[in-house]
Coordinates of C-alpha atoms in Angstrom, one line a residue:
Chain A
M1 CA -5.4 -33.1 -12.1
S2 CA -4.0 -30.3 -14.5
K3 CA -0.3 -29.1 -14.5
T4 CA 1.7 -26.1 -15.0
D5 CA 5.0 -24.9 -14.5
Y6 CA 4.4 -22.1 -12.3
V7 CA 1.4 -20.9 -9.9
I8 CA 1.2 -18.0 -8.5
A9 CA -1.7 -17.4 -5.7
G10 CA -2.4 -13.8 -5.9
A11 CA -3.2 -11.2 -8.5
G12 CA -2.5 -7.9 -6.6
V13 CA 1.3 -6.4 -7.4
A14 CA 3.8 -9.0 -6.0
G15 CA 1.8 -11.9 -7.9
I16 CA 1.5 -10.2 -11.3
E17 CA 5.2 -8.7 -10.8
A18 CA 6.7 -12.0 -10.4
A19 CA 4.8 -13.5 -13.5
A20 CA 6.0 -10.8 -15.6
A21 CA 9.5 -11.3 -14.1
I22 CA 8.7 -15.5 -14.7
R23 CA 7.9 -14.7 -18.8
A24 CA 10.9 -12.2 -19.4
R25 CA 12.9 -15.5 -18.4
D26 CA 10.6 -18.4 -19.8
P27 CA 9.1 -17.5 -23.0
D28 CA 7.5 -21.0 -23.0
G29 CA 6.7 -22.0 -19.2
R30 CA 3.1 -22.3 -18.0
I31 CA 2.0 -19.7 -15.7
M32 CA -1.2 -19.6 -14.3
V33 CA -2.2 -16.9 -11.3
V34 CA -5.4 -17.4 -9.2
G35 CA -6.7 -14.2 -7.5
E36 CA -9.2 -14.4 -5.0
E37 CA -11.5 -11.2 -6.0
P38 CA -12.9 -10.7 -9.1
H39 CA -11.5 -8.0 -10.6
P40 CA -7.9 -8.4 -12.2
F41 CA -5.0 -6.4 -11.0
Y42 CA -5.8 -3.2 -9.9
A43 CA -4.8 0.1 -8.2
R44 CA -5.5 -0.8 -4.8
I45 CA -4.6 2.6 -3.7
R46 CA -6.8 4.5 -5.5
L47 CA -10.0 2.7 -3.5
G48 CA -10.3 5.9 -1.8
E49 CA -11.4 7.6 -5.3
L50 CA -13.9 5.1 -5.7
I51 CA -15.8 5.6 -2.8
D52 CA -16.3 9.1 -3.6
G53 CA -17.0 8.8 -7.3
R54 CA -13.6 10.3 -8.7
V55 CA -12.8 7.4 -10.6
G56 CA -15.1 4.2 -11.7
V57 CA -14.1 0.9 -11.3
E58 CA -12.3 0.4 -14.9
R59 CA -10.1 3.0 -13.9
L60 CA -8.3 0.9 -11.6
I61 CA -8.0 -2.3 -13.5
L62 CA -3.8 -1.8 -14.1
K63 CA -3.3 -4.2 -17.2
K64 CA -6.0 -5.1 -19.9
D65 CA -7.0 -8.3 -21.1
E66 CA -4.2 -8.3 -23.8
W67 CA -1.8 -7.9 -21.1
Y68 CA -2.3 -12.1 -20.0
R69 CA -3.1 -12.8 -23.4
D70 CA -0.3 -11.6 -25.5
N71 CA 2.0 -13.3 -22.2
S72 CA 0.3 -16.3 -22.0
I73 CA -0.8 -16.0 -18.2
D74 CA -3.6 -18.5 -17.1
L75 CA -5.4 -15.8 -14.8
R76 CA -8.0 -17.3 -12.9
T77 CA -10.4 -14.7 -11.1
G78 CA -12.3 -14.9 -8.4
V79 CA -10.7 -18.1 -7.5
R80 CA -8.3 -19.0 -4.5
V81 CA -5.9 -21.6 -3.2
E82 CA -7.3 -23.2 -0.4
G83 CA -4.3 -25.6 0.6
F84 CA -1.7 -27.3 -1.1
D85 CA 0.5 -30.3 -0.5
T86 CA 4.2 -29.5 -0.4
K87 CA 5.7 -33.1 -0.6
A88 CA 2.8 -33.8 -3.9
A89 CA 3.7 -30.3 -5.2
V90 CA -0.4 -30.2 -5.8
A91 CA -2.4 -27.1 -4.9
D92 CA -6.2 -27.2 -4.4
L93 CA -8.1 -24.5 -5.6
S94 CA -11.8 -23.4 -4.3
D95 CA -13.2 -24.2 -7.9
G96 CA -12.8 -27.4 -7.1
A97 CA -10.0 -28.1 -9.4
R98 CA -6.3 -29.5 -8.2
V99 CA -3.1 -28.5 -10.1
Q100 CA 0.2 -30.3 -10.0
Y101 CA 3.2 -27.4 -10.1
D102 CA 6.6 -27.1 -10.6
R103 CA 7.4 -23.6 -8.2
L104 CA 4.1 -22.1 -6.3
L105 CA 4.6 -18.4 -4.9
L106 CA 2.2 -17.3 -2.4
A107 CA 1.3 -13.5 -2.9
V108 CA -2.0 -13.8 -1.0
G109 CA -1.5 -10.7 0.5
A110 CA -3.3 -9.5 3.7
R111 CA -6.6 -9.2 5.4
P112 CA -7.9 -6.1 7.4
F113 CA -7.4 -6.2 10.7
M114 CA -10.9 -6.0 13.6
P115 CA -10.2 -5.3 16.8
P116 CA -12.6 -6.9 19.1
F117 CA -14.5 -4.6 19.6
P118 CA -18.6 -5.5 20.7
G119 CA -20.9 -4.3 18.3
S120 CA -18.3 -4.5 15.6
D121 CA -20.3 -7.6 13.6
L122 CA -23.2 -4.8 13.4
P123 CA -24.2 -3.9 9.6
G124 CA -22.9 -1.1 8.9
V125 CA -19.4 -1.6 10.3
R126 CA -17.0 -1.9 7.6
T127 CA -13.2 -2.4 6.4
L128 CA -11.5 -1.1 3.0
R129 CA -9.7 -4.1 1.4
T130 CA -10.7 -4.9 -1.8
I131 CA -12.9 -3.0 -5.0
D132 CA -16.1 -4.8 -3.9
D133 CA -15.5 -3.3 -0.5
A134 CA -15.0 0.3 -1.3
L135 CA -18.5 0.0 -3.6
K136 CA -20.1 -0.8 -0.6
I137 CA -18.8 1.7 1.2
K138 CA -20.0 4.0 -1.2
S139 CA -23.3 2.5 -1.2
L140 CA -23.9 2.9 2.3
A141 CA -22.4 6.2 2.4
A142 CA -25.3 7.5 -0.2
D143 CA -27.8 6.9 2.9
A144 CA -25.5 8.0 5.5
R145 CA -25.4 11.3 7.2
A146 CA -22.3 10.8 9.8
A147 CA -19.5 8.1 9.7
V148 CA -17.2 7.5 12.2
V149 CA -13.8 6.0 10.8
I150 CA -11.8 4.2 13.6
G151 CA -8.0 4.3 12.7
G152 CA -5.9 7.4 11.7
G153 CA -3.3 6.3 9.9
L154 CA -3.1 6.3 6.3
L155 CA -6.1 4.1 4.8
G156 CA -8.3 5.4 8.0
L157 CA -7.2 9.2 6.8
E158 CA -7.5 8.8 3.0
A159 CA -10.5 7.0 3.3
A160 CA -12.1 9.9 5.9
V161 CA -11.4 12.5 3.1
S162 CA -13.6 10.4 0.7
L163 CA -16.5 10.5 2.9
V164 CA -16.2 14.0 3.7
N165 CA -16.2 14.8 -0.4
S166 CA -19.4 12.3 -0.4
G167 CA -20.9 14.9 2.2
L168 CA -21.2 13.2 5.1
D169 CA -20.0 14.4 8.6
V170 CA -17.0 12.1 9.9
T171 CA -15.2 11.7 13.2
V172 CA -11.6 9.8 12.9
V173 CA -11.0 8.1 16.4
D174 CA -7.9 7.0 16.7
V175 CA -6.1 5.4 19.9
S176 CA -2.6 7.0 19.1
R177 CA -1.1 10.4 20.7
W178 CA -0.8 11.6 17.0
L179 CA -2.1 11.0 13.7
L180 CA -0.1 9.0 10.8
P181 CA 1.8 7.5 14.1
R182 CA 4.0 5.0 11.6
Q183 CA 4.8 8.0 9.3
V184 CA 5.4 11.3 11.5
D185 CA 6.0 12.6 14.7
P186 CA 3.3 14.4 17.0
K187 CA 3.9 17.4 15.8
G188 CA 3.9 16.3 12.1
G189 CA 0.5 14.6 12.9
G190 CA -0.5 17.7 14.2
V191 CA 0.2 19.9 11.5
V192 CA -2.2 17.2 9.1
Q193 CA -4.9 17.3 11.3
G194 CA -4.8 21.2 11.1
I195 CA -5.2 20.8 7.6
L196 CA -7.7 18.3 7.5
E197 CA -9.9 19.7 10.3
G198 CA -9.9 22.7 7.7
M199 CA -11.4 20.7 5.4
G200 CA -14.5 19.7 8.1
L201 CA -12.9 16.6 9.4
H202 CA -13.6 15.9 12.9
F203 CA -11.3 14.0 15.4
R204 CA -10.7 12.2 19.2
I205 CA -7.2 11.6 19.4
D206 CA -5.7 9.4 21.9
A207 CA -9.0 7.4 22.5
K208 CA -10.4 4.5 23.0
V209 CA -13.6 2.8 21.4
G210 CA -15.7 1.0 24.2
S211 CA -17.9 -0.6 22.0
I212 CA -20.2 0.3 19.0
E213 CA -24.2 0.1 19.3
G214 CA -27.3 -0.3 17.8
R215 CA -30.4 -2.2 17.3
G216 CA -30.1 -4.2 14.1
R217 CA -27.6 -2.4 12.7
V218 CA -24.6 0.2 13.8
E219 CA -26.3 3.5 15.5
S220 CA -23.2 5.3 17.3
V221 CA -19.6 4.5 18.3
E222 CA -19.3 4.4 22.4
L223 CA -15.7 6.1 23.2
A224 CA -14.2 4.4 26.8
G225 CA -14.1 8.4 27.8
G226 CA -17.8 8.4 27.7
E227 CA -18.7 10.6 24.7
S228 CA -20.7 8.9 22.2
L229 CA -20.5 9.7 18.4
S230 CA -23.6 8.9 16.0
A231 CA -23.1 7.0 13.0
S232 CA -24.9 4.8 10.5
L233 CA -21.4 4.0 8.8
V234 CA -18.4 3.0 10.7
L235 CA -15.2 2.1 8.8
V236 CA -12.5 0.3 10.5
A237 CA -9.2 1.0 9.1
A238 CA -6.9 -0.5 11.9
G239 CA -4.3 -1.9 10.3
I240 CA -3.8 -5.5 7.9
R241 CA -2.7 -8.8 9.0
P242 CA -0.9 -10.7 6.6
E243 CA -2.5 -13.8 5.0
V244 CA -0.7 -16.9 6.3
G245 CA -3.4 -19.5 6.8
P246 CA -3.0 -21.7 3.8
A247 CA 0.9 -21.6 4.2
R248 CA 0.6 -22.5 8.0
D249 CA -2.1 -25.4 7.6
S250 CA 0.6 -26.9 5.0
G251 CA 3.1 -26.7 7.5
I252 CA 5.5 -24.0 6.1
E253 CA 7.4 -22.1 8.5
V254 CA 5.1 -19.1 9.4
D255 CA 5.6 -15.9 11.9
R256 CA 3.8 -12.9 11.6
G257 CA 3.7 -13.4 8.2
I258 CA 5.5 -16.2 5.8
K259 CA 9.0 -16.6 6.6
V260 CA 11.3 -16.2 3.6
D261 CA 15.0 -15.7 2.8
D262 CA 16.9 -12.9 0.5
R263 CA 15.3 -15.3 -1.9
L264 CA 12.2 -15.1 -0.9
T265 CA 12.3 -19.3 -0.7
T266 CA 9.8 -20.0 2.3
S267 CA 10.6 -23.4 4.2
A268 CA 9.0 -25.8 1.5
H269 CA 10.5 -26.6 -1.1
G270 CA 9.7 -25.1 -4.6
V271 CA 6.9 -22.7 -2.7
F272 CA 7.7 -19.0 -2.4
A273 CA 6.4 -15.9 -1.2
A274 CA 6.0 -11.9 -1.8
G275 CA 4.2 -9.2 -0.8
D276 CA 1.8 -8.1 2.3
C277 CA 2.0 -12.1 3.2
A278 CA 5.7 -12.5 3.8
Q279 CA 8.0 -11.8 6.2
H280 CA 11.5 -10.7 5.3
R281 CA 14.2 -10.5 7.9
G282 CA 11.5 -10.0 10.6
R283 CA 9.6 -7.3 8.3
V284 CA 6.5 -7.7 6.7
Y285 CA 6.3 -4.4 5.0
G286 CA 2.7 -3.9 3.8
I287 CA 3.6 -0.9 1.2
W288 CA 3.7 -1.2 -2.6
P289 CA 7.4 -0.4 -3.5
A290 CA 8.5 -3.2 -1.3
S291 CA 5.6 -6.0 -2.8
E292 CA 6.5 -4.8 -6.2
A293 CA 10.2 -5.5 -5.9
Q294 CA 10.0 -8.7 -3.8
G295 CA 7.3 -9.9 -6.8
R296 CA 9.7 -8.9 -9.6
I297 CA 12.9 -10.9 -7.6
A298 CA 10.7 -14.2 -6.6
G299 CA 9.8 -14.6 -10.1
A300 CA 13.4 -14.1 -11.4
V301 CA 14.5 -16.7 -8.3
M302 CA 11.7 -18.6 -9.5
A303 CA 12.8 -18.7 -13.2
G304 CA 16.1 -20.1 -12.1
E305 CA 18.2 -16.5 -12.1
K306 CA 20.7 -16.0 -9.2
A307 CA 19.0 -12.9 -7.8
S308 CA 18.1 -11.8 -4.1
Y309 CA 16.4 -9.1 -2.5
E310 CA 17.7 -7.1 0.5
G311 CA 15.2 -5.1 1.7
T312 CA 13.5 -2.1 0.7
I313 CA 14.7 1.6 2.4
P314 CA 11.2 2.3 5.1
L315 CA 10.5 5.5 3.4
N316 CA 6.8 7.0 2.9
T317 CA 5.9 9.7 0.3
L318 CA 2.1 9.9 0.3
K319 CA -0.8 12.7 -0.4
I320 CA -3.9 13.3 1.6
A321 CA -6.3 15.5 0.3
G322 CA -3.5 17.1 -1.5
V323 CA -1.1 18.0 1.4
A324 CA 2.1 15.7 0.7
V325 CA 3.8 14.2 3.3
F326 CA 7.0 12.7 3.6
S327 CA 9.1 10.6 6.2
I328 CA 12.1 8.7 5.9
G329 CA 14.2 6.3 8.7
D330 CA 14.6 7.3 12.4
I331 CA 12.1 10.0 13.1
D332 CA 12.7 10.0 16.8
P333 CA 9.0 10.8 17.9
E334 CA 9.9 10.8 21.7
N335 CA 12.7 13.8 21.1
T336 CA 15.2 11.5 22.8
G337 CA 17.9 12.9 20.5
D338 CA 19.1 16.1 18.2
T339 CA 16.5 16.9 16.4
E340 CA 15.6 20.0 14.4
T341 CA 12.1 21.6 13.5
L342 CA 10.5 24.3 11.5
Q343 CA 6.9 25.2 11.4
S344 CA 5.3 27.4 9.3
G345 CA 1.3 27.6 8.9
H346 CA 0.8 24.1 6.9
V347 CA 4.8 23.3 6.1
Y348 CA 6.4 21.2 8.5
R349 CA 10.1 20.3 8.6
R350 CA 11.8 18.2 11.1
L351 CA 15.2 16.8 10.9
T352 CA 17.2 13.9 13.3
R353 CA 20.5 13.3 13.8
D354 CA 22.7 10.9 15.6
E355 CA 25.5 12.4 17.8
K356 CA 27.8 13.0 15.0
G357 CA 25.5 15.2 13.3
R358 CA 24.6 12.6 10.7
L359 CA 21.1 12.6 9.0
K360 CA 19.3 9.6 10.4
G361 CA 15.8 10.5 9.9
A362 CA 13.1 13.4 8.5
V363 CA 9.8 14.2 8.2
L364 CA 8.1 16.8 5.6
V365 CA 4.4 18.0 5.3
G366 CA 3.5 20.3 2.9
D367 CA 6.5 20.8 1.0
I368 CA 8.4 17.9 -0.1
K369 CA 10.9 19.2 -2.7
E370 CA 14.2 18.5 -1.2
R371 CA 13.3 14.5 -0.2
R372 CA 15.7 13.1 -3.0
R373 CA 18.6 15.1 -1.3
I374 CA 17.1 13.9 2.4
I375 CA 17.0 10.2 1.2
A376 CA 20.8 10.6 -0.6
A377 CA 21.8 11.8 2.8
V378 CA 20.1 9.0 5.1
G379 CA 21.5 6.6 2.9
E380 CA 24.8 7.4 3.1
G381 CA 24.5 8.6 6.5
K382 CA 25.9 11.9 6.0
P383 CA 25.7 15.5 7.8
Y384 CA 22.8 17.8 6.1
P385 CA 22.3 20.0 4.5
E386 CA 26.1 19.9 3.5
K387 CA 27.9 22.7 4.8
G388 CA 29.6 25.2 2.5
Chain B
M1 CA 10.8 20.5 -18.2
K2 CA 10.5 19.3 -15.1
K3 CA 10.2 15.6 -13.9
Y4 CA 7.6 14.8 -11.4
E5 CA 7.6 11.2 -9.3
C6 CA 4.9 8.6 -8.2
P7 CA 4.7 9.4 -4.4
T8 CA 3.4 5.5 -4.0
C9 CA 5.8 3.7 -6.3
G10 CA 8.9 5.9 -7.0
Y11 CA 8.1 5.6 -10.7
V12 CA 9.6 9.0 -12.5
Y13 CA 7.3 10.9 -15.2
D14 CA 10.3 12.0 -18.0
P15 CA 8.6 14.4 -19.9
V16 CA 11.7 14.0 -22.3
K17 CA 10.9 10.0 -22.8
G18 CA 7.0 10.8 -22.3
D19 CA 4.8 7.2 -21.6
P20 CA 4.5 5.9 -25.0
D21 CA 2.5 2.6 -23.7
G22 CA 0.0 5.0 -22.5
G23 CA -0.1 7.1 -25.3
I24 CA 2.0 9.9 -24.4
A25 CA 4.2 10.9 -27.3
P26 CA 8.1 12.0 -26.3
G27 CA 8.6 15.8 -25.2
T28 CA 5.1 16.1 -23.3
A29 CA 5.1 18.4 -20.7
F30 CA 3.6 16.9 -17.3
E31 CA 1.5 19.7 -17.3
N32 CA 0.0 18.8 -20.5
L33 CA -0.2 15.5 -19.6
P34 CA -4.6 15.2 -19.7
D35 CA -6.1 15.1 -16.4
D36 CA -6.8 10.8 -16.6
W37 CA -3.5 9.8 -16.9
S38 CA -2.3 7.8 -14.0
C39 CA 1.0 6.6 -12.9
P40 CA 1.8 3.6 -15.1
V41 CA 3.2 1.4 -12.9
C42 CA 0.8 1.7 -9.6
G43 CA -2.1 3.6 -11.2
A44 CA -1.7 6.2 -9.0
A45 CA -3.8 9.5 -10.1
K46 CA -1.9 12.8 -12.0
D47 CA -3.0 15.4 -9.3
M48 CA -0.6 12.8 -6.3
F49 CA 2.6 13.1 -8.5
E50 CA 5.2 15.7 -6.7
P51 CA 7.6 18.0 -9.2
L52 CA 11.4 16.6 -8.8
D53 CA 14.1 18.9 -7.8
E54 CA 17.1 18.9 -9.5
D55 CA 20.2 19.2 -8.3

């Protein structure tokens, strides 16, 4: 059995930020980072560009081999932590190795959620989370004429745009009443939909999938309303589920994610969690800035510093097919309170206020220049725009 | 020269500082960055960046 000071399970942003934060404080500690994927830390947000060939795999790799070497980080790719014994402080790796650790960070991320549609196991039905997923979708797209994307959230829309860029006829199906339901209100979603329809995408909104059909491989998606959409490629983008398995099996407290306190500490001594797998104050973020901050703070705490994580402001800035979308705070999608909306073509702006006129949320589509001032106004609970 | 913000991670490109680790000299305007330049923090592509409104 080998011994090391820090074992980091997961080579995504949370794991790598933690490794860097540890190294900055502990020049001599032995750090092992174990990543399940064969590729080192990369820009997961750019997988859509991999599908349509805008970039190759090399461009996505964020840290070169030298970085791991210069920081004395023992990176093991293609290896996962299968389980661990929190009493003995020993982790079992999938390559058969057993490692005694002093501190263990679980930054194992999340897996795509596959709703239990009949036919979801047919060849040609895919999810998108990793480089290898994207490369597989790219090769399937090369032989496909039509695709259906199930899920009109951020990942689904980005993938749908990539498939259109690849020359496919693409229909997006979503059970919600509007696109990007986690980021924008119905009207904002409508503006985004209009822009994407202009690019040639088709939509079935407020539509349930009944089943996925095909003999030997996928041929169509059958909607509950009776419509049949032919497709030889189906991409399911129905959200993620935090990876809690190994933590739960070793007796660590989990809920939707692995439960952590403000010091990113789990219920087990010496075991920490950060990123998409972690649940902090009841929240699983699933966004890059939160994973980055949690990883950085977990690393500092693991190296003995008194640091604490207070949460990440839930705001989104994104860009789909060149269209910028920004949202923050309570966007009141059901119009229950004081809202101000302004739409002009493909530019949309929505401000929501509380009963005292203080800004509590906003959606901007197309033109997001004022986002900084809005973030400040929401953060400080001030009226916006300021009078005078 | 304008600053630009990465939508994914919040990194701000400041032309005064440039991106020395990425081989970009201080004083390089955002517009003059190579097309294949990307966010040094999260890897987002240059064309994802949005101008920051100075106030």
